[in-house]
Short mmCIF file of C-alpha atoms in Angstrom, two decimals:
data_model
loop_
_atom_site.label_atom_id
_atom_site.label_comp_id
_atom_site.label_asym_id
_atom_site.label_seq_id
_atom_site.Cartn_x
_atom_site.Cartn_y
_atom_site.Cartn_z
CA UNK A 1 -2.62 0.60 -24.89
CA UNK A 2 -1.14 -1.85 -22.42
CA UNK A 3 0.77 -3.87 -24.64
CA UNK A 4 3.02 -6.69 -24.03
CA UNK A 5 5.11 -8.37 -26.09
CA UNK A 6 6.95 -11.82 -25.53
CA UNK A 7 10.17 -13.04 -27.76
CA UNK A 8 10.85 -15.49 -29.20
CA UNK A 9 7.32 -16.72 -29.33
CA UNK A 10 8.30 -20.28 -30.13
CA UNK A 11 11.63 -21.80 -29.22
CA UNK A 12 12.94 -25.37 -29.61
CA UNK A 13 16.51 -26.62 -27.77
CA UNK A 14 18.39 -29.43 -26.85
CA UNK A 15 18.90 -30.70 -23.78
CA UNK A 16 21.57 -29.04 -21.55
CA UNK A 17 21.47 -25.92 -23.41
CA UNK A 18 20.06 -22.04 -21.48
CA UNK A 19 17.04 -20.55 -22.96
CA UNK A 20 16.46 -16.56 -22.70
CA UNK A 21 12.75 -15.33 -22.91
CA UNK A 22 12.19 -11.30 -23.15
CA UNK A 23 9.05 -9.30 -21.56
CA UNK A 24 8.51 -6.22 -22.91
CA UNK A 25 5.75 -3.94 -21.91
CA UNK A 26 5.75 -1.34 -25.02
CA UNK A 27 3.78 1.91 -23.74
CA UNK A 28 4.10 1.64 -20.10
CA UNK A 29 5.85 1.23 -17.40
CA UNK A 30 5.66 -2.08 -15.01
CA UNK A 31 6.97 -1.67 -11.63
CA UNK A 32 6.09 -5.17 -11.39
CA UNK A 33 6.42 -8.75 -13.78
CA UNK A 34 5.31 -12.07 -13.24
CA UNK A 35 6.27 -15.23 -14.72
CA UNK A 36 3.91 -17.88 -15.34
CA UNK A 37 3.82 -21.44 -16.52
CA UNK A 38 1.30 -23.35 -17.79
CA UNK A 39 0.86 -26.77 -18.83
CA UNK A 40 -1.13 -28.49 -21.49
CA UNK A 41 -5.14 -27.60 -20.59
CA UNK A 42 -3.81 -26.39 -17.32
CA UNK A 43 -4.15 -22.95 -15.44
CA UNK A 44 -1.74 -20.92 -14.98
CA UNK A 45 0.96 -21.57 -12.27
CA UNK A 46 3.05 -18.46 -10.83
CA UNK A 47 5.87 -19.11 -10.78
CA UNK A 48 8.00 -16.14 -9.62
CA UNK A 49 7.59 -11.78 -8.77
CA UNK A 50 9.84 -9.57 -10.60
CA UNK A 51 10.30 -6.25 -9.93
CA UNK A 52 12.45 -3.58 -11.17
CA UNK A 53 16.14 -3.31 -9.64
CA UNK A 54 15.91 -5.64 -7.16
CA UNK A 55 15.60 -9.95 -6.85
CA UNK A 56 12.85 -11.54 -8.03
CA UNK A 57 10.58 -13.52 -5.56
CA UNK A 58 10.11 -17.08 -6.34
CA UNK A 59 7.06 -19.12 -5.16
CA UNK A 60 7.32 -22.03 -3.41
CA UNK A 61 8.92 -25.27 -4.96
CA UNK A 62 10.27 -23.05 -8.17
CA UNK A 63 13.93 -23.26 -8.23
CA UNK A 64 15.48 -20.26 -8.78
CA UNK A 65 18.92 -21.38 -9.84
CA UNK A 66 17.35 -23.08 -12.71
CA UNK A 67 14.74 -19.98 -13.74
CA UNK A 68 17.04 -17.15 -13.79
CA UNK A 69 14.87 -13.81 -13.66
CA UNK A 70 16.14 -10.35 -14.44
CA UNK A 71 14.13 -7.41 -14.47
CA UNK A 72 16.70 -4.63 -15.90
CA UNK A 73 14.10 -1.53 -16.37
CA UNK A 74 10.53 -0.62 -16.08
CA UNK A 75 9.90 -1.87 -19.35
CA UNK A 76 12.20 -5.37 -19.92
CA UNK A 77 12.16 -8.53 -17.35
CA UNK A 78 13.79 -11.88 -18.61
CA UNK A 79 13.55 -15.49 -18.11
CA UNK A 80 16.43 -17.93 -18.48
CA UNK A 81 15.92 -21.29 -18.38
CA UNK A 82 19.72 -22.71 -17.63
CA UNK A 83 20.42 -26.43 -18.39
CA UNK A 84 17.48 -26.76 -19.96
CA UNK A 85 15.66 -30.63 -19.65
CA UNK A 86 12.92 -32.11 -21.39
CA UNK A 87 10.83 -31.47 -18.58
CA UNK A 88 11.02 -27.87 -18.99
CA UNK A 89 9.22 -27.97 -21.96
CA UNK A 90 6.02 -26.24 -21.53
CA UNK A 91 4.18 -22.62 -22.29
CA UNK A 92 5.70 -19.77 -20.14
CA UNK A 93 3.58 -16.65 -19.99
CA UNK A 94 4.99 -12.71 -18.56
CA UNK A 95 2.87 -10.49 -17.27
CA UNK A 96 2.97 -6.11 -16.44
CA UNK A 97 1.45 -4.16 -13.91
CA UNK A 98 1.40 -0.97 -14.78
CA UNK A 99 2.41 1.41 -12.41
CA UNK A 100 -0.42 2.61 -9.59
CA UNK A 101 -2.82 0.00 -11.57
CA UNK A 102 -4.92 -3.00 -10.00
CA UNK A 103 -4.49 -4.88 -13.94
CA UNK A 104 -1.97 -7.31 -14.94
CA UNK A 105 -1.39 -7.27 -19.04
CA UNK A 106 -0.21 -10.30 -20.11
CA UNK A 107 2.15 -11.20 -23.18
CA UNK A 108 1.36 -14.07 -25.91
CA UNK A 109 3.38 -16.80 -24.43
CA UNK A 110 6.48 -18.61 -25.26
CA UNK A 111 6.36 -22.41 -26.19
CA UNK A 112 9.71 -24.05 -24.94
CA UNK A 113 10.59 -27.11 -26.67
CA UNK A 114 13.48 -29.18 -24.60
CA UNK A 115 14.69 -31.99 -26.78
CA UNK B 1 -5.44 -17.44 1.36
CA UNK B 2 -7.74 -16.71 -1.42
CA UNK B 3 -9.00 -19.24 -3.87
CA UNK B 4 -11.15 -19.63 -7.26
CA UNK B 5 -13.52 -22.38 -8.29
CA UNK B 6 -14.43 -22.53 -11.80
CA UNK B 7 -17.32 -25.15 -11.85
CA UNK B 8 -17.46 -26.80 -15.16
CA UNK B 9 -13.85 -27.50 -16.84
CA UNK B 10 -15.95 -27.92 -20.47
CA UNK B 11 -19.09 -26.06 -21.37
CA UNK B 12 -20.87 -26.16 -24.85
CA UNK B 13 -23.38 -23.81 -25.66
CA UNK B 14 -24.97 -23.70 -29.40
CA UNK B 15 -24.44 -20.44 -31.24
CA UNK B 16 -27.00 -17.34 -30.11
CA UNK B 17 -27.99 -19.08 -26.83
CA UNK B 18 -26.47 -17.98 -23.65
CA UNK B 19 -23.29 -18.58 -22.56
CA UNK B 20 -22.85 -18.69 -18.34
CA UNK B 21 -19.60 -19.90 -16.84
CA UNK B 22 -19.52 -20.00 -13.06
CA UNK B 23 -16.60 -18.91 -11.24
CA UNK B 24 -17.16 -18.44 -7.19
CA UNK B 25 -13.89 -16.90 -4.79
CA UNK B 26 -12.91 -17.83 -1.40
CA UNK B 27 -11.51 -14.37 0.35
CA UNK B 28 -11.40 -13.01 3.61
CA UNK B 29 -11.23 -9.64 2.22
CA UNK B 30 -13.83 -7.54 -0.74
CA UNK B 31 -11.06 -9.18 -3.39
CA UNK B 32 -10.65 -7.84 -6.93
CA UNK B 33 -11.77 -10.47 -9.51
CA UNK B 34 -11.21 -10.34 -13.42
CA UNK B 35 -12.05 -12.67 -16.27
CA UNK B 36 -9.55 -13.47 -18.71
CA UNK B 37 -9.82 -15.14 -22.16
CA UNK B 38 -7.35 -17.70 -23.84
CA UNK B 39 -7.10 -18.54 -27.41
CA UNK B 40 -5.22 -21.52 -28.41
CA UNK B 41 -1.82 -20.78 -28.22
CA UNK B 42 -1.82 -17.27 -26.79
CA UNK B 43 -1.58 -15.38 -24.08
CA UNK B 44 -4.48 -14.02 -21.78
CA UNK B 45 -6.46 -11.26 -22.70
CA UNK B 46 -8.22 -9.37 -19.80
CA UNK B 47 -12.15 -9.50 -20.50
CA UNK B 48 -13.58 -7.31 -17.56
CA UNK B 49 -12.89 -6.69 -14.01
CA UNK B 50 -14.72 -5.87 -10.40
CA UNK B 51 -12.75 -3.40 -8.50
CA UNK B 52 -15.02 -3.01 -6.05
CA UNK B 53 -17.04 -0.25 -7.81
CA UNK B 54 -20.65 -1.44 -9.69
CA UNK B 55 -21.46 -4.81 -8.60
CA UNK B 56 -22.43 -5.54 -12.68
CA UNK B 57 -19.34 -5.11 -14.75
CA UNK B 58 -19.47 -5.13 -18.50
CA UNK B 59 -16.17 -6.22 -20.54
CA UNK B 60 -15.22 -6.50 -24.15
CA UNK B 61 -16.99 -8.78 -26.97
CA UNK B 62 -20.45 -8.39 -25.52
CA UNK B 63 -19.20 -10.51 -21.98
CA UNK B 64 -20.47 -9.15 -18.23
CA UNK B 65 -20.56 -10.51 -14.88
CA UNK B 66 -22.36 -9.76 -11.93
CA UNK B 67 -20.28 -9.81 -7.97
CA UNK B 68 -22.63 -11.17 -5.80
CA UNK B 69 -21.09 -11.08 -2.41
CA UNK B 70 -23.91 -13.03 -0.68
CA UNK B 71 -22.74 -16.03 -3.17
CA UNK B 72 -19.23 -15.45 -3.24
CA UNK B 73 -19.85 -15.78 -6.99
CA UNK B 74 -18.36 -13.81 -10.22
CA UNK B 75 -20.48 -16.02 -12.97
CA UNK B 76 -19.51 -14.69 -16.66
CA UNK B 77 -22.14 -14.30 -19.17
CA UNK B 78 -23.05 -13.26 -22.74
CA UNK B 79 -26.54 -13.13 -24.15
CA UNK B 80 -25.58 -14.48 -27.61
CA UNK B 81 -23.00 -17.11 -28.45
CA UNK B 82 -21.19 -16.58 -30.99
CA UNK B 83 -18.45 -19.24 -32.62
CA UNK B 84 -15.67 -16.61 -32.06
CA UNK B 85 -16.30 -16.90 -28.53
CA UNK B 86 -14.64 -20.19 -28.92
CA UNK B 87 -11.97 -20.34 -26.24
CA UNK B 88 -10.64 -21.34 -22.87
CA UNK B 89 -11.99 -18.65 -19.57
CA UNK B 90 -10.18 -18.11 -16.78
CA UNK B 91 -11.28 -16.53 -13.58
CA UNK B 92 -8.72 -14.81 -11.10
CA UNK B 93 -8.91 -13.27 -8.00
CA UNK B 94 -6.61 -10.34 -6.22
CA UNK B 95 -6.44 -9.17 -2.57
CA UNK B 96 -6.11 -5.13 -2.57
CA UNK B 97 -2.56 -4.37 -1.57
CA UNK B 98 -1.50 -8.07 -2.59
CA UNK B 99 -0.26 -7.64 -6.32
CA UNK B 100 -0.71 -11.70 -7.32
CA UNK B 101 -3.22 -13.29 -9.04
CA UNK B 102 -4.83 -16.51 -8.77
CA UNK B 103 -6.10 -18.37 -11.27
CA UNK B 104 -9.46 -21.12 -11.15
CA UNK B 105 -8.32 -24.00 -13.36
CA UNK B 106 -9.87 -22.35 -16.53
CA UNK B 107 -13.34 -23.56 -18.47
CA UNK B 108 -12.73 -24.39 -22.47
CA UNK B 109 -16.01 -23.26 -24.30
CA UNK B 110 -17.07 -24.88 -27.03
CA UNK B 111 -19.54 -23.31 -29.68
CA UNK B 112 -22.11 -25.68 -31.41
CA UNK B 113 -22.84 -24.12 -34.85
#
């Protein structure tokens, strides 16, 4: 149980372009989602709160313009990357917390290539 | 605002000997702390967690940690080394009623055959 599933798990785009990653949790529900970054041998940095039917909640210094988040149903969230740069090139992790849990699950990871 | 320290960014241990990676929390609340494990190119996988319920917790693949509250500590070990344990270890820490995570910067262990 508490499955999560990222797609695509590997994308590669050229500059200027949007990128669209998917969050599924598969059997259960997630109130909550949470985007994450993380950098070559770096931790993880969070960079935005999603929850279900209503704005995401972006941490400080993460522009929101440029990482689009939609969380459409207890069960999908999305991350768009619009305009896409080089410098958004890096490994962006999702995360689900089940409903009335304390756990976050977290998905495989999508490598974003920005050429 | 809470915090985790994960002392040692590279440990190697040699297979079968004991494996002990230190992670110690800065909260001004009882927090709720997990371990998570990262192979390359995945995502995390949740090892074990203290919820506030038996100080030792045991997790998946043989792995435990103790809370000590006296040492602010949450140290991760495993008896036996073995080269699937191979991997990078993060430490996180939760405030109850806050739902985010934070992360230590993560300790890559290395398995000497």
């Amino acid at each position: 149980g508490a499955v999560v599933s990222q797609h695509p798990s590997r994308v590669i785009c050229k500059s200027g372009t949007s990128v669209k990653i998917e969050c599924r949790s598969l059997d259960f529900q997630a109130t909550t989602m949470f985007w994450y970054r993380q950098f070559p041998k770096q931790s993880l940095m969070l960079m935005a709160t999603s929850n279900e039917g209503s704005k995401a909640t972006y941490e400080q210094g993460v522009e929101k313009d440029k990482f689009l988040i939609n969380h459409a149903s207890l069960t999908l969230s999305t991350l768009t990357v619009t305009s896409a740069h080089p410098e958004d090139s890096s490994f962006y992790i999702c995360s689900a917390l089940p409903r009335g849990t304390d756990t976050q699950y977290f998905g495989p990871g999508t490598r974003l290539t920005v050429l | 605002a809470q915090s985790v320290t994960q002392l040692g960014s590279h440990v190697s241990v040699s297979e079968g000997a004991l494996v002990l990676l230190r992670c110690n929390y800065s909260s001004s609340v009882p927090p709720y702390l997990f371990w998570y494990v990262q192979y390359p190119n995945q995502g995390l996988q949740l090892l074990l967690k203290y919820t506030s319920a038996a100080t030792l917790v045991k997790g998946i693949n043989g792995f435990e940690a103790e809370f000590k509250k006296s040492e602010t500590s949450f140290h991760l070990t495993k008896p036996s080394a073995h080269m699937s344990d191979a991997a990078e270890y993060f430490c996180a820490v939760r405030n109850f009623g806050n739902e985010k995570l934070t992360f230590g910067t993560g300790t890559r262990l290395t398995i000497i055959p």
